[in-house]
XYZ file of C-alpha atoms in Angstrom:
438
model
C 80.165 109.707 63.491
C 81.563 107.514 66.266
C 80.963 106.779 69.900
C 83.049 108.961 72.200
C 83.338 107.679 75.752
C 82.466 110.286 78.418
C 84.717 110.941 81.380
C 84.190 108.589 84.335
C 81.940 109.736 87.139
C 81.807 108.756 90.806
C 78.150 107.642 90.924
C 77.849 104.074 89.689
C 75.223 101.458 88.989
C 76.501 98.060 90.084
C 75.786 94.764 88.337
C 76.041 91.344 89.976
C 75.026 88.037 88.354
C 74.699 84.680 90.095
C 75.783 81.679 88.042
C 75.010 78.035 88.722
C 78.708 77.162 88.701
C 80.016 77.821 92.222
C 83.500 78.501 90.849
C 82.185 81.454 88.833
C 80.254 83.034 91.699
C 81.391 86.300 93.264
C 80.488 87.739 96.651
C 78.165 90.788 96.346
C 79.191 91.989 99.820
C 82.844 91.997 98.837
C 81.888 93.745 95.588
C 80.301 96.607 97.555
C 83.474 96.846 99.663
C 85.587 97.050 96.502
C 83.403 99.843 95.113
C 83.589 101.727 98.414
C 87.365 101.277 98.531
C 87.621 102.740 95.036
C 85.757 105.868 96.180
C 82.679 105.347 94.009
C 79.161 105.994 95.247
C 76.770 103.110 94.690
C 73.452 104.282 93.227
C 71.864 100.827 93.069
C 72.798 97.166 92.699
C 71.242 95.400 89.717
C 71.312 91.649 90.284
C 70.133 88.630 88.353
C 70.949 85.001 87.578
C 71.976 83.198 84.405
C 73.150 79.777 83.339
C 76.030 81.322 81.408
C 77.134 84.832 80.336
C 75.688 86.340 77.160
C 78.424 86.474 74.529
C 77.567 90.034 73.424
C 76.595 91.910 76.591
C 77.223 89.397 79.399
C 73.773 90.057 80.933
C 71.395 89.803 77.954
C 69.215 92.383 76.193
C 66.510 92.503 78.886
C 68.953 93.355 81.650
C 70.686 95.881 79.405
C 67.387 97.791 79.099
C 66.906 97.558 82.859
C 70.423 98.887 83.285
C 69.765 101.781 80.893
C 66.688 102.765 82.932
C 68.659 102.606 86.205
C 71.317 104.902 84.735
C 68.646 107.406 83.699
C 66.809 107.322 87.043
C 69.921 107.785 89.194
C 71.844 110.049 86.846
C 74.840 107.727 87.031
C 77.778 107.961 84.636
C 79.445 104.631 85.384
C 78.503 100.945 85.367
C 80.625 98.489 87.358
C 80.353 94.719 86.898
C 81.289 92.240 89.598
C 82.712 90.002 86.876
C 85.461 89.945 84.280
C 84.181 91.182 80.909
C 85.738 90.564 77.528
C 86.847 93.657 75.565
C 83.990 93.123 73.073
C 81.407 92.874 75.865
C 82.683 96.131 77.376
C 82.624 97.802 73.980
C 79.087 96.616 73.178
C 77.758 97.745 76.556
C 79.393 101.168 76.283
C 77.976 101.645 72.805
C 74.434 100.885 74.016
C 74.555 102.584 77.426
C 76.560 105.651 76.323
C 78.599 105.598 79.521
C 81.745 104.023 80.855
C 81.653 100.326 81.772
C 84.172 98.869 84.210
C 84.622 95.211 85.093
C 85.962 93.647 88.302
C 89.558 93.570 87.062
C 89.448 97.225 86.042
C 87.969 98.127 89.431
C 90.744 96.332 91.314
C 93.351 97.986 89.085
C 91.854 101.396 89.878
C 92.115 100.684 93.614
C 95.697 99.525 93.172
C 96.526 102.719 91.279
C 95.154 104.787 94.174
C 97.044 102.828 96.830
C 100.494 102.519 95.219
C 103.017 104.733 97.010
C 106.490 103.428 96.211
C 108.235 103.573 92.848
C 108.082 99.776 92.605
C 104.388 99.674 93.444
C 103.571 102.277 90.820
C 105.561 100.375 88.207
C 103.719 97.158 88.999
C 100.341 98.843 88.807
C 101.228 100.497 85.507
C 102.374 97.166 84.089
C 99.111 95.484 85.064
C 97.089 98.392 83.642
C 98.962 98.410 80.331
C 98.567 94.662 79.862
C 94.872 95.023 80.686
C 94.475 97.938 78.248
C 96.365 96.266 75.419
C 93.295 94.202 74.477
C 90.982 97.222 74.735
C 92.797 99.731 72.547
C 90.289 99.506 69.733
C 87.473 101.074 71.759
C 88.898 104.570 71.313
C 89.360 104.150 67.553
C 86.088 102.649 66.368
C 85.761 105.408 63.776
C 89.012 104.171 62.196
C 88.008 100.501 61.942
C 88.214 100.121 58.199
C 89.999 96.846 57.775
C 87.614 95.083 55.374
C 89.182 96.510 52.232
C 87.441 97.956 49.198
C 87.047 101.460 47.786
C 86.187 103.977 50.471
C 86.775 101.494 53.258
C 90.528 101.791 53.573
C 91.994 104.159 56.137
C 94.648 104.823 58.731
C 92.966 102.745 61.449
C 95.405 99.878 61.374
C 98.341 102.276 61.349
C 97.064 104.164 64.406
C 96.185 101.024 66.304
C 99.485 99.400 65.454
C 101.280 102.555 66.603
C 99.442 102.464 69.897
C 100.151 98.790 70.341
C 103.801 99.299 69.518
C 104.059 102.109 72.086
C 102.344 99.901 74.647
C 104.702 97.007 73.940
C 107.713 99.311 74.267
C 106.466 100.697 77.592
C 105.662 97.207 78.917
C 109.144 96.041 77.931
C 110.724 99.039 79.687
C 108.732 98.399 82.877
C 109.711 94.727 82.849
C 113.381 95.775 82.689
C 112.996 98.157 85.614
C 111.110 95.550 87.634
C 113.860 93.034 86.900
C 116.259 95.459 88.593
C 113.908 95.700 91.572
C 113.730 91.901 91.766
C 117.517 91.727 91.602
C 117.882 94.267 94.426
C 115.323 92.445 96.553
C 117.075 89.161 95.858
C 120.409 90.661 96.955
C 118.802 91.955 100.157
C 117.314 88.536 100.881
C 120.673 86.842 100.252
C 122.341 89.322 102.614
C 119.770 88.524 105.297
C 120.297 84.813 104.673
C 124.078 85.203 105.048
C 123.493 87.031 108.318
C 121.062 84.234 109.230
C 118.294 86.724 110.004
C 114.898 84.985 109.747
C 112.187 86.679 107.694
C 108.490 86.562 108.546
C 105.842 87.597 105.985
C 102.296 88.520 106.923
C 99.887 87.153 104.327
C 96.135 86.863 104.240
C 92.882 87.902 102.663
C 92.472 91.625 102.138
C 91.124 93.522 105.150
C 91.972 90.659 107.537
C 93.972 93.039 109.752
C 97.553 92.408 108.583
C 98.684 96.042 108.767
C 97.028 96.552 112.164
C 98.920 93.523 113.462
C 102.116 94.757 111.775
C 101.804 98.120 113.535
C 101.044 96.478 116.876
C 104.121 94.237 116.665
C 106.595 96.808 115.352
C 105.132 100.054 116.741
C 105.053 101.369 113.174
C 102.534 103.640 111.523
C 101.727 101.753 108.334
C 98.494 103.036 106.757
C 95.497 101.054 107.948
C 91.840 101.420 107.033
C 88.685 99.348 106.953
C 89.085 99.029 103.194
C 90.108 96.373 100.720
C 93.736 96.712 99.567
C 94.590 99.409 102.138
C 98.152 98.032 101.913
C 99.697 97.646 98.488
C 103.430 98.233 98.871
C 105.466 95.795 100.970
C 106.816 97.234 104.221
C 109.765 95.726 106.101
C 110.585 96.301 109.777
C 113.020 94.816 112.264
C 111.484 92.915 115.151
C 113.151 91.355 118.215
C 111.908 87.873 119.125
C 112.929 86.104 122.331
C 115.365 83.178 121.830
C 115.684 84.199 118.185
C 116.980 87.774 118.100
C 116.363 90.139 115.184
C 113.710 89.144 112.640
C 112.619 90.926 109.444
C 108.818 91.309 109.399
C 107.152 92.026 106.025
C 103.614 93.346 105.486
C 102.327 92.298 102.056
C 99.400 93.055 99.760
C 96.153 91.304 100.659
C 94.730 88.573 98.457
C 91.196 88.451 97.108
C 88.864 85.929 95.527
C 89.485 85.411 91.794
C 92.505 87.725 91.848
C 93.257 88.329 88.148
C 96.255 86.331 86.974
C 97.846 89.441 85.449
C 97.855 91.072 88.879
C 99.588 88.066 90.397
C 102.176 88.256 87.610
C 102.638 92.012 87.998
C 103.107 91.767 91.764
C 105.396 88.770 91.660
C 108.365 90.866 92.864
C 106.377 91.932 95.913
C 104.939 88.485 96.577
C 108.435 87.001 96.351
C 108.968 88.238 99.915
C 106.374 85.681 100.943
C 107.756 82.929 98.715
C 111.243 83.216 100.240
C 110.242 83.884 103.859
C 111.401 81.714 106.748
C 107.868 81.704 108.143
C 104.480 82.832 106.846
C 101.993 84.315 109.305
C 98.573 83.815 107.729
C 96.284 86.467 109.218
C 92.635 85.379 109.122
C 89.542 87.402 109.986
C 88.054 85.001 112.538
C 84.727 86.865 112.523
C 84.230 86.611 108.741
C 81.515 84.057 107.894
C 83.441 83.246 104.684
C 86.758 82.747 106.432
C 87.203 79.134 105.262
C 86.647 80.174 101.644
C 89.044 83.102 102.107
C 91.698 80.747 103.493
C 91.306 78.562 100.390
C 91.737 81.602 98.121
C 94.907 82.715 99.929
C 96.392 79.237 99.754
C 95.607 79.182 96.029
C 97.644 82.349 95.422
C 100.459 81.069 97.672
C 100.530 77.910 95.586
C 100.710 80.001 92.394
C 103.772 81.909 93.629
C 105.444 78.789 95.032
C 105.059 79.710 98.711
C 102.717 76.970 99.894
C 105.625 74.864 101.204
C 106.905 77.648 103.491
C 106.200 76.890 107.206
C 103.037 78.712 108.289
C 101.510 79.979 111.527
C 97.858 80.988 111.422
C 96.635 84.065 113.290
C 92.901 84.160 113.961
C 92.404 87.922 114.251
C 89.449 90.054 115.415
C 88.439 87.757 118.297
C 86.981 90.864 119.990
C 84.081 90.520 117.539
C 83.555 86.919 118.674
C 83.898 87.519 122.411
C 86.599 84.844 122.414
C 89.692 84.559 124.638
C 93.288 84.710 123.329
C 94.910 81.290 123.059
C 97.442 79.172 121.187
C 96.296 76.086 119.292
C 98.901 73.324 118.993
C 99.213 70.237 116.824
C 99.789 66.681 118.034
C 103.519 67.387 118.518
C 102.905 70.483 120.628
C 103.959 72.897 117.908
C 102.036 76.201 117.603
C 99.474 75.945 114.823
C 97.236 78.991 115.336
C 97.092 81.997 117.645
C 93.751 83.602 118.480
C 94.104 87.347 119.152
C 92.816 90.849 118.526
C 95.422 93.089 116.901
C 93.282 96.212 117.260
C 92.660 95.664 120.990
C 96.192 94.393 121.642
C 94.922 91.144 123.154
C 96.993 88.005 122.642
C 100.081 89.714 121.191
C 102.231 88.141 123.931
C 100.984 84.718 122.845
C 101.888 85.504 119.231
C 105.412 86.522 120.320
C 105.679 83.212 122.184
C 104.453 81.235 119.165
C 106.841 83.070 116.812
C 109.700 82.299 119.174
C 108.799 78.618 119.195
C 108.396 78.469 115.410
C 111.592 80.355 114.596
C 113.834 79.133 117.402
C 114.024 75.692 115.833
C 117.725 75.571 116.613
C 117.974 76.921 120.156
C 120.345 74.907 122.314
C 119.908 74.636 126.077
C 122.514 72.707 128.097
C 124.856 72.897 131.136
C 128.466 73.898 130.535
C 131.499 73.501 132.781
C 134.406 75.902 132.238
C 137.768 76.304 133.897
C 138.904 79.718 135.197
C 141.250 79.922 132.174
C 138.282 79.937 129.831
C 137.204 83.415 130.847
C 136.921 84.624 127.225
C 134.297 82.003 126.460
C 132.425 82.867 129.665
C 132.543 86.586 128.790
C 131.349 85.880 125.237
C 128.348 83.913 126.531
C 127.460 86.768 128.876
C 127.690 89.232 125.966
C 125.160 87.111 124.088
C 122.900 87.112 127.176
C 122.976 83.312 126.977
C 123.764 82.579 130.644
C 120.640 81.524 132.557
C 122.390 80.451 135.749
C 125.968 80.468 137.027
C 127.828 78.967 139.955
C 131.139 77.489 141.130
C 131.874 73.998 142.376
C 134.321 72.944 145.100
C 137.148 72.637 142.590
C 136.701 76.211 141.365
C 135.159 75.210 138.035
C 132.534 77.543 136.542
C 129.160 75.832 136.051
C 126.840 77.560 133.585
C 123.358 76.899 132.343
C 123.186 78.434 128.858
C 120.463 78.894 126.249
C 121.019 80.546 122.854
C 120.542 79.983 119.110
C 122.928 77.357 117.736
C 124.183 79.793 115.080
C 125.251 82.296 117.777
C 127.103 79.561 119.658
C 128.864 78.378 116.493
C 129.858 81.943 115.583
C 131.276 82.497 119.075
C 133.240 79.258 118.858
C 134.672 80.249 115.475
C 135.632 83.694 116.776
C 137.477 82.149 119.733
C 139.086 79.444 117.589
C 137.326 76.667 119.510
C 135.595 73.481 118.310
C 131.865 73.528 119.099
C 131.831 69.706 119.263
C 134.134 69.845 122.291
C 131.454 71.626 124.313
C 128.111 70.441 122.955
C 126.520 67.293 124.436
C 126.399 64.467 121.852
C 122.618 64.746 121.426
C 122.984 68.420 120.431
C 125.701 67.867 117.854
C 122.992 66.835 115.361
C 120.280 69.240 114.238
C 117.036 68.801 116.195
C 114.177 66.692 114.859
C 111.867 69.765 115.165
C 113.538 71.493 112.227
C 113.478 68.379 110.065
């Protein structure tokens, strides 16, 4: 009487279409990685080219027949498209092929559902899934579609569908409320770090660029890493000590991908907010990827969407072991670190990254000679406690001559604690904030 969708299988026939419009094109290699990351087994890849998608089936009747034959030959129970399908296109294809059809967005959502570990991550995935499903509810109730009116054509279809939609809306509203609490808690944590003047560094980059491997190498953590797309989904925060800066909060974030569905960006806004409000972004780039320039453009597009493109950024060109390249720091015309070439997996160039982070974050480090009298022993002791004394000596008059280097904020806090005026000790050129930070 009606089409009943079978349970999803693991063997899939893949479909990729090349369009003339470069903006609509997807990468078939990345598509295969997505399928592998989802745990599906690729039976075959059916490819073709079109000027524009077919309104009913996306690929046209000829390709649909070719797809039906491929399903029969390989005994596959699932078709995955490397494109976003409309609900009607999915429904039409499922009706003809008698198997489950999944588009690119649904595939990414499935991977996200597998990777989510924290309560927040699971909520965000569920929100994205529900909003995705809300336009596809009708597929399970085609036998109740009797909305045209007339004798014998009326039925409970609208009631059932409206019930489902109402339940979905209620659940979506509840998740939004819970995520608002998460956002509020994260915001409070960020404000607390800001009050303590602890810089935050967020690792961002295209998926599978090596962010988590670098995160583990820097923090000696054991964050899950794998040669898969979206191996990291939940944000992870760790404390990291940086020379001349002190404690820093390092955040590992979800990887970006080409044509990331807007609903996913919306759903993960609480997570991505760590990047938007970071002191510094470390953009990890797979230096060996032939599409690295395109990937960089995609990442910058998402950063722009979440309002993080104005945050200071340091690029990390990772996986130089695949290029047989040497670790190095690239600098701009002012001598500021612009990019660090390294291999996170091999541990090569990590010292250069630490140096670059120190230079980028220690915008307000003061370095100057200081002369103290013997009566100012408390100030001398406080500077030693902060490990700020680089050299020390005494002149003929018994005055203490120090060479000190420390973050301005630490010096100001020490002065306030001792009831002293910082201006009485700082050279005139250091009383103003440095040009570097401006």
